[in-house]
Every structure is written in structure tokens, then in C-alpha cells.
PDB file of C-alpha atoms in Angstrom:
ATOM      1  CA  UNK F 530     -15.150  -6.198  -2.482  1.00 95.00           C
ATOM      2  CA  UNK F 531     -15.084  -2.806  -0.760  1.00 97.00           C
ATOM      3  CA  UNK F 532     -14.681   0.130  -3.146  1.00 98.00           C
ATOM      4  CA  UNK F 533     -12.750   3.172  -2.019  1.00 98.00           C
ATOM      5  CA  UNK F 534     -13.494   6.493  -3.688  1.00 98.00           C
ATOM      6  CA  UNK F 535     -11.334   9.541  -3.176  1.00 98.00           C
ATOM      7  CA  UNK F 536     -12.104  13.128  -4.044  1.00 97.00           C
ATOM      8  CA  UNK F 537     -10.825  15.192  -5.542  1.00 97.00           C
ATOM      9  CA  UNK F 538      -8.534  13.297  -7.942  1.00 97.00           C
ATOM     10  CA  UNK F 539      -6.306  16.360  -8.144  1.00 97.00           C
ATOM     11  CA  UNK F 540      -5.973  19.516  -6.200  1.00 96.00           C
ATOM     12  CA  UNK F 541      -3.969  22.721  -6.620  1.00 96.00           C
ATOM     13  CA  UNK F 542      -3.042  24.622  -3.463  1.00 96.00           C
ATOM     14  CA  UNK F 543      -0.510  27.089  -2.091  1.00 96.00           C
ATOM     15  CA  UNK F 544       1.975  26.846   0.791  1.00 96.00           C
ATOM     16  CA  UNK F 545       0.134  27.695   3.982  1.00 96.00           C
ATOM     17  CA  UNK F 546      -3.250  26.531   2.719  1.00 97.00           C
ATOM     18  CA  UNK F 547      -5.518  24.172   4.622  1.00 97.00           C
ATOM     19  CA  UNK F 548      -6.427  21.184   2.475  1.00 97.00           C
ATOM     20  CA  UNK F 549      -8.948  18.411   2.930  1.00 98.00           C
ATOM     21  CA  UNK F 550      -9.159  15.110   1.006  1.00 98.00           C
ATOM     22  CA  UNK F 551     -12.090  12.830   1.345  1.00 98.00           C
ATOM     23  CA  UNK F 552     -12.474   9.066   1.020  1.00 98.00           C
ATOM     24  CA  UNK F 553     -15.703   7.122   0.904  1.00 98.00           C
ATOM     25  CA  UNK F 554     -16.028   3.346   1.370  1.00 98.00           C
ATOM     26  CA  UNK F 555     -18.813   1.375  -0.395  1.00 98.00           C
ATOM     27  CA  UNK F 556     -19.760  -0.178   2.928  1.00 98.00           C
ATOM     28  CA  UNK F 557     -18.929   0.409   6.537  1.00 98.00           C
ATOM     29  CA  UNK F 558     -15.283  -0.223   7.476  1.00 98.00           C
ATOM     30  CA  UNK F 559     -15.519   0.969  11.074  1.00 97.00           C
ATOM     31  CA  UNK F 560     -12.251   2.852  11.584  1.00 97.00           C
ATOM     32  CA  UNK F 561     -10.104   0.592   9.429  1.00 98.00           C
ATOM     33  CA  UNK F 562      -8.948   3.406   7.179  1.00 98.00           C
ATOM     34  CA  UNK F 563      -5.310   4.407   6.516  1.00 98.00           C
ATOM     35  CA  UNK F 564      -3.750   7.266   4.599  1.00 98.00           C
ATOM     36  CA  UNK F 565      -0.514   7.191   2.650  1.00 98.00           C
ATOM     37  CA  UNK F 566       1.705   9.807   1.019  1.00 98.00           C
ATOM     38  CA  UNK F 567       3.699   8.948  -2.080  1.00 98.00           C
ATOM     39  CA  UNK F 568       6.300  11.095  -3.819  1.00 98.00           C
ATOM     40  CA  UNK F 569       7.559  10.432  -7.383  1.00 96.00           C
ATOM     41  CA  UNK F 570       9.883   7.452  -7.603  1.00 96.00           C
ATOM     42  CA  UNK F 571       9.482   6.601  -3.911  1.00 98.00           C
ATOM     43  CA  UNK F 572       7.601   3.990  -1.937  1.00 98.00           C
ATOM     44  CA  UNK F 573       4.383   5.081  -0.165  1.00 98.00           C
ATOM     45  CA  UNK F 574       4.626   6.258   3.453  1.00 98.00           C
ATOM     46  CA  UNK F 575       2.041   5.669   6.159  1.00 98.00           C
ATOM     47  CA  UNK F 576       0.669   8.929   7.526  1.00 98.00           C
ATOM     48  CA  UNK F 577      -2.501   8.039   9.409  1.00 98.00           C
ATOM     49  CA  UNK F 578      -3.840   4.684  10.608  1.00 98.00           C
ATOM     50  CA  UNK F 579      -7.136   3.641  12.109  1.00 97.00           C
ATOM     51  CA  UNK F 580      -8.775   6.737  10.648  1.00 98.00           C
ATOM     52  CA  UNK F 581      -7.288   9.236  13.073  1.00 98.00           C
ATOM     53  CA  UNK F 582      -4.039   7.977  14.627  1.00 98.00           C
ATOM     54  CA  UNK F 583      -0.850   9.796  13.570  1.00 98.00           C
ATOM     55  CA  UNK F 584       1.994   7.479  12.572  1.00 97.00           C
ATOM     56  CA  UNK F 585       5.180   8.059  14.532  1.00 96.00           C
ATOM     57  CA  UNK F 586       7.307  10.784  13.007  1.00 97.00           C
ATOM     58  CA  UNK F 587       4.589  12.300  10.942  1.00 98.00           C
ATOM     59  CA  UNK F 588       4.138  16.079  11.403  1.00 98.00           C
ATOM     60  CA  UNK F 589       1.100  17.144  13.471  1.00 98.00           C
ATOM     61  CA  UNK F 590      -0.226  19.256  10.609  1.00 98.00           C
ATOM     62  CA  UNK F 591      -1.625  15.995   9.213  1.00 98.00           C
ATOM     63  CA  UNK F 592      -4.856  14.691  10.774  1.00 98.00           C
ATOM     64  CA  UNK F 593      -7.526  12.226   9.931  1.00 98.00           C
ATOM     65  CA  UNK F 594     -11.110  11.789  10.909  1.00 98.00           C
ATOM     66  CA  UNK F 595     -14.218   9.726  10.168  1.00 98.00           C
ATOM     67  CA  UNK F 596     -15.698   6.327  10.751  1.00 98.00           C
ATOM     68  CA  UNK F 597     -18.095   3.983   8.961  1.00 97.00           C
ATOM     69  CA  UNK F 598     -17.967   5.074   5.305  1.00 98.00           C
ATOM     70  CA  UNK F 599     -16.778   8.658   5.254  1.00 98.00           C
ATOM     71  CA  UNK F 600     -13.255   9.819   6.026  1.00 98.00           C
ATOM     72  CA  UNK F 601     -11.132  12.932   5.652  1.00 98.00           C
ATOM     73  CA  UNK F 602      -7.393  13.704   5.653  1.00 98.00           C
ATOM     74  CA  UNK F 603      -6.583  17.280   6.521  1.00 98.00           C
ATOM     75  CA  UNK F 604      -3.302  19.122   6.131  1.00 98.00           C
ATOM     76  CA  UNK F 605      -3.594  22.230   8.300  1.00 96.00           C
ATOM     77  CA  UNK F 606      -0.922  24.354   6.682  1.00 95.00           C
ATOM     78  CA  UNK F 607       0.693  23.026   3.488  1.00 96.00           C
ATOM     79  CA  UNK F 608       4.453  22.879   3.426  1.00 96.00           C
ATOM     80  CA  UNK F 609       6.538  22.529   0.223  1.00 94.00           C
ATOM     81  CA  UNK F 610       7.372  18.900   1.078  1.00 95.00           C
ATOM     82  CA  UNK F 611       3.639  18.022   1.238  1.00 97.00           C
ATOM     83  CA  UNK F 612       3.123  18.195  -2.517  1.00 93.00           C
ATOM     84  CA  UNK F 613       2.644  14.504  -3.396  1.00 97.00           C
ATOM     85  CA  UNK F 614      -0.099  11.929  -4.126  1.00 98.00           C
ATOM     86  CA  UNK F 615      -2.220  10.756  -1.277  1.00 98.00           C
ATOM     87  CA  UNK F 616      -4.017   7.364  -1.071  1.00 98.00           C
ATOM     88  CA  UNK F 617      -6.594   6.049   1.332  1.00 98.00           C
ATOM     89  CA  UNK F 618      -6.782   2.282   1.918  1.00 98.00           C
ATOM     90  CA  UNK F 619      -9.166   0.110   3.853  1.00 98.00           C
ATOM     91  CA  UNK F 620      -7.833  -2.600   6.153  1.00 97.00           C
ATOM     92  CA  UNK F 621     -11.237  -3.965   7.166  1.00 97.00           C
ATOM     93  CA  UNK F 622     -11.275  -6.933   4.870  1.00 95.00           C
ATOM     94  CA  UNK F 623      -9.527  -8.548   1.920  1.00 93.00           C
ATOM     95  CA  UNK F 624      -8.970  -7.465  -0.690  1.00 95.00           C
ATOM     96  CA  UNK F 625      -7.336  -4.485   0.945  1.00 95.00           C
ATOM     97  CA  UNK F 626      -8.470  -1.845  -1.528  1.00 97.00           C
ATOM     98  CA  UNK F 627      -6.943   1.540  -2.174  1.00 98.00           C
ATOM     99  CA  UNK F 628      -8.526   4.735  -3.320  1.00 98.00           C
ATOM    100  CA  UNK F 629      -7.495   6.007  -6.742  1.00 98.00           C
ATOM    101  CA  UNK F 630      -5.271   8.670  -5.287  1.00 98.00           C
ATOM    102  CA  UNK F 631      -5.322  12.499  -4.932  1.00 98.00           C
ATOM    103  CA  UNK F 632      -2.469  14.407  -6.555  1.00 98.00           C
ATOM    104  CA  UNK F 633      -1.676  17.588  -4.649  1.00 97.00           C
ATOM    105  CA  UNK F 634       0.086  20.128  -6.764  1.00 96.00           C
ATOM    106  CA  UNK F 635       1.498  23.588  -6.223  1.00 88.00           C
ATOM    107  CA  UNK F 636      -0.744  26.440  -7.322  1.00 87.00           C
TER     108      UNK F 636
ATOM    109  CA  UNK P 829      15.786  -0.338  11.798  1.00 96.00           C
ATOM    110  CA  UNK P 830      13.094  -2.056   9.759  1.00 97.00           C
ATOM    111  CA  UNK P 831      14.197  -2.939   6.239  1.00 98.00           C
ATOM    112  CA  UNK P 832      12.471  -4.707   3.423  1.00 98.00           C
ATOM    113  CA  UNK P 833      14.523  -5.361   0.315  1.00 98.00           C
ATOM    114  CA  UNK P 834      12.843  -6.787  -2.798  1.00 98.00           C
ATOM    115  CA  UNK P 835      14.637  -8.618  -5.600  1.00 98.00           C
ATOM    116  CA  UNK P 836      13.850 -10.821  -8.554  1.00 98.00           C
ATOM    117  CA  UNK P 837      12.164  -8.364 -10.847  1.00 97.00           C
ATOM    118  CA  UNK P 838      13.063  -7.952 -14.519  1.00 98.00           C
ATOM    119  CA  UNK P 839      11.847  -8.471 -18.091  1.00 98.00           C
ATOM    120  CA  UNK P 840       9.792 -11.551 -18.834  1.00 98.00           C
ATOM    121  CA  UNK P 841       7.766 -12.663 -21.876  1.00 98.00           C
ATOM    122  CA  UNK P 842       3.982 -13.008 -21.700  1.00 98.00           C
ATOM    123  CA  UNK P 843       3.094 -16.379 -20.282  1.00 98.00           C
ATOM    124  CA  UNK P 844       6.384 -16.582 -18.390  1.00 98.00           C
ATOM    125  CA  UNK P 845       7.145 -16.882 -14.679  1.00 98.00           C
ATOM    126  CA  UNK P 846       9.112 -14.843 -12.158  1.00 98.00           C
ATOM    127  CA  UNK P 847       9.728 -15.236  -8.444  1.00 98.00           C
ATOM    128  CA  UNK P 848      10.035 -12.120  -6.259  1.00 98.00           C
ATOM    129  CA  UNK P 849      11.847 -12.223  -2.953  1.00 98.00           C
ATOM    130  CA  UNK P 850      11.760  -9.794  -0.017  1.00 98.00           C
ATOM    131  CA  UNK P 851      14.406  -9.924   2.605  1.00 98.00           C
ATOM    132  CA  UNK P 852      13.207  -8.513   5.923  1.00 98.00           C
ATOM    133  CA  UNK P 853      15.325  -7.317   8.852  1.00 98.00           C
ATOM    134  CA  UNK P 854      15.100  -5.146  11.943  1.00 98.00           C
ATOM    135  CA  UNK P 855      11.926  -6.786  13.329  1.00 98.00           C
ATOM    136  CA  UNK P 856      10.523 -10.220  14.324  1.00 98.00           C
ATOM    137  CA  UNK P 857       9.428 -11.191  10.838  1.00 98.00           C
ATOM    138  CA  UNK P 858       7.486 -14.261  12.051  1.00 97.00           C
ATOM    139  CA  UNK P 859       5.118 -12.019  14.023  1.00 97.00           C
ATOM    140  CA  UNK P 860       3.772  -9.948  11.233  1.00 97.00           C
ATOM    141  CA  UNK P 861       1.364 -10.431   8.302  1.00 97.00           C
ATOM    142  CA  UNK P 862       2.984  -9.442   5.045  1.00 98.00           C
ATOM    143  CA  UNK P 863       1.556  -8.069   1.813  1.00 98.00           C
ATOM    144  CA  UNK P 864       2.479  -7.406  -1.831  1.00 98.00           C
ATOM    145  CA  UNK P 865       1.218  -4.218  -3.410  1.00 98.00           C
ATOM    146  CA  UNK P 866       1.921  -3.210  -7.037  1.00 98.00           C
ATOM    147  CA  UNK P 867       1.846  -0.056  -9.057  1.00 98.00           C
ATOM    148  CA  UNK P 868       1.770   0.057 -12.830  1.00 98.00           C
ATOM    149  CA  UNK P 869       3.721   2.904 -14.445  1.00 97.00           C
ATOM    150  CA  UNK P 870       1.924   6.183 -13.837  1.00 96.00           C
ATOM    151  CA  UNK P 871      -0.975   4.476 -12.063  1.00 98.00           C
ATOM    152  CA  UNK P 872      -2.225   4.033  -8.529  1.00 98.00           C
ATOM    153  CA  UNK P 873      -1.527   1.551  -5.852  1.00 98.00           C
ATOM    154  CA  UNK P 874      -3.165  -1.896  -6.191  1.00 98.00           C
ATOM    155  CA  UNK P 875      -3.160  -4.543  -3.466  1.00 98.00           C
ATOM    156  CA  UNK P 876      -2.097  -7.959  -4.705  1.00 98.00           C
ATOM    157  CA  UNK P 877      -1.864 -10.480  -1.795  1.00 98.00           C
ATOM    158  CA  UNK P 878      -1.415 -11.067   1.853  1.00 97.00           C
ATOM    159  CA  UNK P 879      -0.045 -13.840   4.059  1.00 97.00           C
ATOM    160  CA  UNK P 880      -0.531 -14.267   7.745  1.00 96.00           C
ATOM    161  CA  UNK P 881       2.335 -14.614  10.210  1.00 95.00           C
ATOM    162  CA  UNK P 882       2.693 -18.414  10.139  1.00 92.00           C
ATOM    163  CA  UNK P 883       1.944 -18.809   6.448  1.00 91.00           C
ATOM    164  CA  UNK P 884      -1.287 -20.588   6.970  1.00 91.00           C
ATOM    165  CA  UNK P 885      -3.720 -18.016   5.538  1.00 94.00           C
ATOM    166  CA  UNK P 886      -3.642 -16.166   2.186  1.00 96.00           C
ATOM    167  CA  UNK P 887      -5.723 -13.768   0.182  1.00 96.00           C
ATOM    168  CA  UNK P 888      -5.318 -12.600  -3.405  1.00 97.00           C
ATOM    169  CA  UNK P 889      -6.756  -9.920  -5.691  1.00 97.00           C
ATOM    170  CA  UNK P 890      -9.066 -11.436  -8.290  1.00 97.00           C
ATOM    171  CA  UNK P 891      -6.678 -10.310 -11.033  1.00 97.00           C
ATOM    172  CA  UNK P 892      -3.937 -12.582  -9.843  1.00 98.00           C
ATOM    173  CA  UNK P 893      -5.849 -15.437  -8.236  1.00 98.00           C
ATOM    174  CA  UNK P 894      -4.735 -18.845  -9.584  1.00 98.00           C
ATOM    175  CA  UNK P 895      -1.601 -17.362 -11.169  1.00 98.00           C
ATOM    176  CA  UNK P 896       0.345 -15.844  -8.188  1.00 98.00           C
ATOM    177  CA  UNK P 897       1.317 -17.612  -5.001  1.00 98.00           C
ATOM    178  CA  UNK P 898       2.527 -15.819  -1.809  1.00 98.00           C
ATOM    179  CA  UNK P 899       4.736 -17.702   0.637  1.00 98.00           C
ATOM    180  CA  UNK P 900       7.263 -17.071   3.365  1.00 98.00           C
ATOM    181  CA  UNK P 901      10.214 -18.647   5.039  1.00 97.00           C
ATOM    182  CA  UNK P 902      10.221 -17.404   8.628  1.00 97.00           C
ATOM    183  CA  UNK P 903      13.553 -19.073   9.409  1.00 97.00           C
ATOM    184  CA  UNK P 904      15.181 -16.972   6.601  1.00 98.00           C
ATOM    185  CA  UNK P 905      13.032 -13.853   7.187  1.00 98.00           C
ATOM    186  CA  UNK P 906      12.032 -13.872   3.582  1.00 98.00           C
ATOM    187  CA  UNK P 907       8.704 -13.283   1.716  1.00 98.00           C
ATOM    188  CA  UNK P 908       8.115 -14.584  -1.779  1.00 98.00           C
ATOM    189  CA  UNK P 909       5.707 -13.995  -4.692  1.00 98.00           C
ATOM    190  CA  UNK P 910       5.653 -16.706  -7.304  1.00 98.00           C
ATOM    191  CA  UNK P 911       4.151 -15.246 -10.525  1.00 98.00           C
ATOM    192  CA  UNK P 912       3.112 -17.504 -13.255  1.00 98.00           C
ATOM    193  CA  UNK P 913       1.223 -17.020 -16.594  1.00 98.00           C
ATOM    194  CA  UNK P 914       2.322 -13.438 -16.545  1.00 98.00           C
ATOM    195  CA  UNK P 915       0.426 -10.860 -18.701  1.00 98.00           C
ATOM    196  CA  UNK P 916       1.326  -7.402 -19.997  1.00 98.00           C
ATOM    197  CA  UNK P 917      -1.099  -5.945 -17.422  1.00 98.00           C
ATOM    198  CA  UNK P 918       1.068  -7.400 -14.621  1.00 98.00           C
ATOM    199  CA  UNK P 919       3.831  -4.931 -15.594  1.00 98.00           C
ATOM    200  CA  UNK P 920       4.413  -2.817 -12.361  1.00 98.00           C
ATOM    201  CA  UNK P 921       6.646  -2.052  -9.483  1.00 98.00           C
ATOM    202  CA  UNK P 922       5.940  -4.615  -6.844  1.00 98.00           C
ATOM    203  CA  UNK P 923       6.297  -3.556  -3.179  1.00 98.00           C
ATOM    204  CA  UNK P 924       6.845  -5.853  -0.209  1.00 98.00           C
ATOM    205  CA  UNK P 925       4.931  -4.383   2.765  1.00 98.00           C
ATOM    206  CA  UNK P 926       4.551  -5.127   6.470  1.00 98.00           C
ATOM    207  CA  UNK P 927       1.156  -4.868   8.145  1.00 97.00           C
ATOM    208  CA  UNK P 928       0.897  -3.876  11.806  1.00 93.00           C
ATOM    209  CA  UNK P 929      -2.008  -5.398  13.677  1.00 90.00           C
ATOM    210  CA  UNK P 930      -1.503  -2.886  16.508  1.00 92.00           C
ATOM    211  CA  UNK P 931      -2.025  -0.121  13.977  1.00 91.00           C
ATOM    212  CA  UNK P 932      -5.313  -1.211  12.588  1.00 91.00           C
ATOM    213  CA  UNK P 933      -3.582  -3.578  10.125  1.00 94.00           C
ATOM    214  CA  UNK P 934      -2.112  -0.581   8.324  1.00 97.00           C
ATOM    215  CA  UNK P 935       0.814  -1.078   5.950  1.00 98.00           C
ATOM    216  CA  UNK P 936       3.526   0.586   8.007  1.00 97.00           C
ATOM    217  CA  UNK P 937       6.773  -0.372   6.263  1.00 98.00           C
ATOM    218  CA  UNK P 938       7.344  -0.615   2.594  1.00 98.00           C
ATOM    219  CA  UNK P 939      10.293  -1.887   0.534  1.00 98.00           C
ATOM    220  CA  UNK P 940      11.731   0.178  -2.305  1.00 98.00           C
ATOM    221  CA  UNK P 941      10.043  -1.953  -4.875  1.00 98.00           C
ATOM    222  CA  UNK P 942      11.175  -4.151  -7.701  1.00 98.00           C
ATOM    223  CA  UNK P 943      10.091  -3.582 -11.398  1.00 98.00           C
ATOM    224  CA  UNK P 944       8.508  -6.366 -13.288  1.00 98.00           C
ATOM    225  CA  UNK P 945       8.072  -5.825 -17.066  1.00 98.00           C
ATOM    226  CA  UNK P 946       6.048  -8.297 -19.116  1.00 98.00           C
ATOM    227  CA  UNK P 947       6.712  -7.815 -22.819  1.00 97.00           C
ATOM    228  CA  UNK P 948       7.730  -9.719 -25.826  1.00 96.00           C
TER     229      UNK P 948
END
């Protein structure tokens, strides 16, 4: 099974900050890496697919990069509605593993 | 509008069974692979199972293999998860999720989830 490791597990930041979350796969997954945002009590929402493609309707302050084993999610200028938990997930092979999540909190 | 609506969750005793359903609408259900993902209270997302578009291919997480069965009725636009020999550690919100092959097989639409509680 492919293991996905996110860092950091939690992060405190302020509105307007630039934030980067990283995700590392235990083996190459090409560009089959996706990012999700989840707010308390809600279902996850797809932000980025195929490592760097922005899902329709997602603000352009979100971006993704990487290939192979190392990936990043960047929020260029944090907005109040961005404080949530973020998950990476590989869709290269089954089981479709998720990272453990990064909780982004207000400083 | 794509909609996925889960039902069938509830309280069940250890060793018991439960069948979850997911009613899909707003897209051509028979063209998409479908997945179940779960989330224990206060914990992260865990992938459970996937089923290809015509129902001929499945995969399961090791933790549920041999106990859970995923299936679909494309005529009724419905996805199912039969859960047998339930354990306390199966307690979670279960999400029905669509995967989009055109988007790198990403999980692009999620239901609201249904809570399964395994407890005596």
C-alpha cells in the first residue's frame, strides 16, 4: 500500500498569510495526487486534482504542484473561510490512501 | 446538479450487519466509478472501497476485506455497502463519493454522510 504523509499536522496562520502544506508518497504516484478541504461537520470538498489542476469553482489563491513523491498545496493569501482541515489523497492505485490531514487554524 | 444522498446508518451491536445506500442523481451514474470513504469521530478520512462503473471490479481496504461488500444498481442509480461482522472500530460517518476519471480519478462529489455507530 502507498503511504501518504502530510506536514505539518497543524498550522497557525493569519489572514493574508501565504501557507504551504506538503504531502509525500511512499512511492512514485506520478501526478495522481488530489487535495481536499474539510470544514467541521461537512463533507470534504475537492480543491486540486492531478497535482496541479484547480477544480471548477475553487478560488485561484489555491494552487498545487509536484510529481512523483513530493507535492505541495499553497494558499497564496489566506482568507477567513480557508481555516479548515486539508487532506491529500493518492488516486494512483488501490487502496486510495489519504494523508493524515493538516488542520489550519487562525493565529 | 450532482447529488449523492446516503441512508441506512444507525446504531448496531458488535457482530451485527447494516446496509448503506446512496442515491445518485444529476449525472450518468452508470459511467462513473464510485467509492465509500469513512471518518471516525474526530479522526481523518479513510478510504473503504471502490466499484467500477459496470460493477465488475472492486477493491477494499484491508480493515474491511471479507466483511464489507460494495455493489451498485445502475438501473436505480444506487450504490450500496453491505457491512457484516461489524466492530466498534467501524464506527464512523460513511461518505458515498464519485470518482472522475477525467480528473485523475479524484473524488469530485461527496454525499453528506451517514453515521454508523457500533456499540452494545
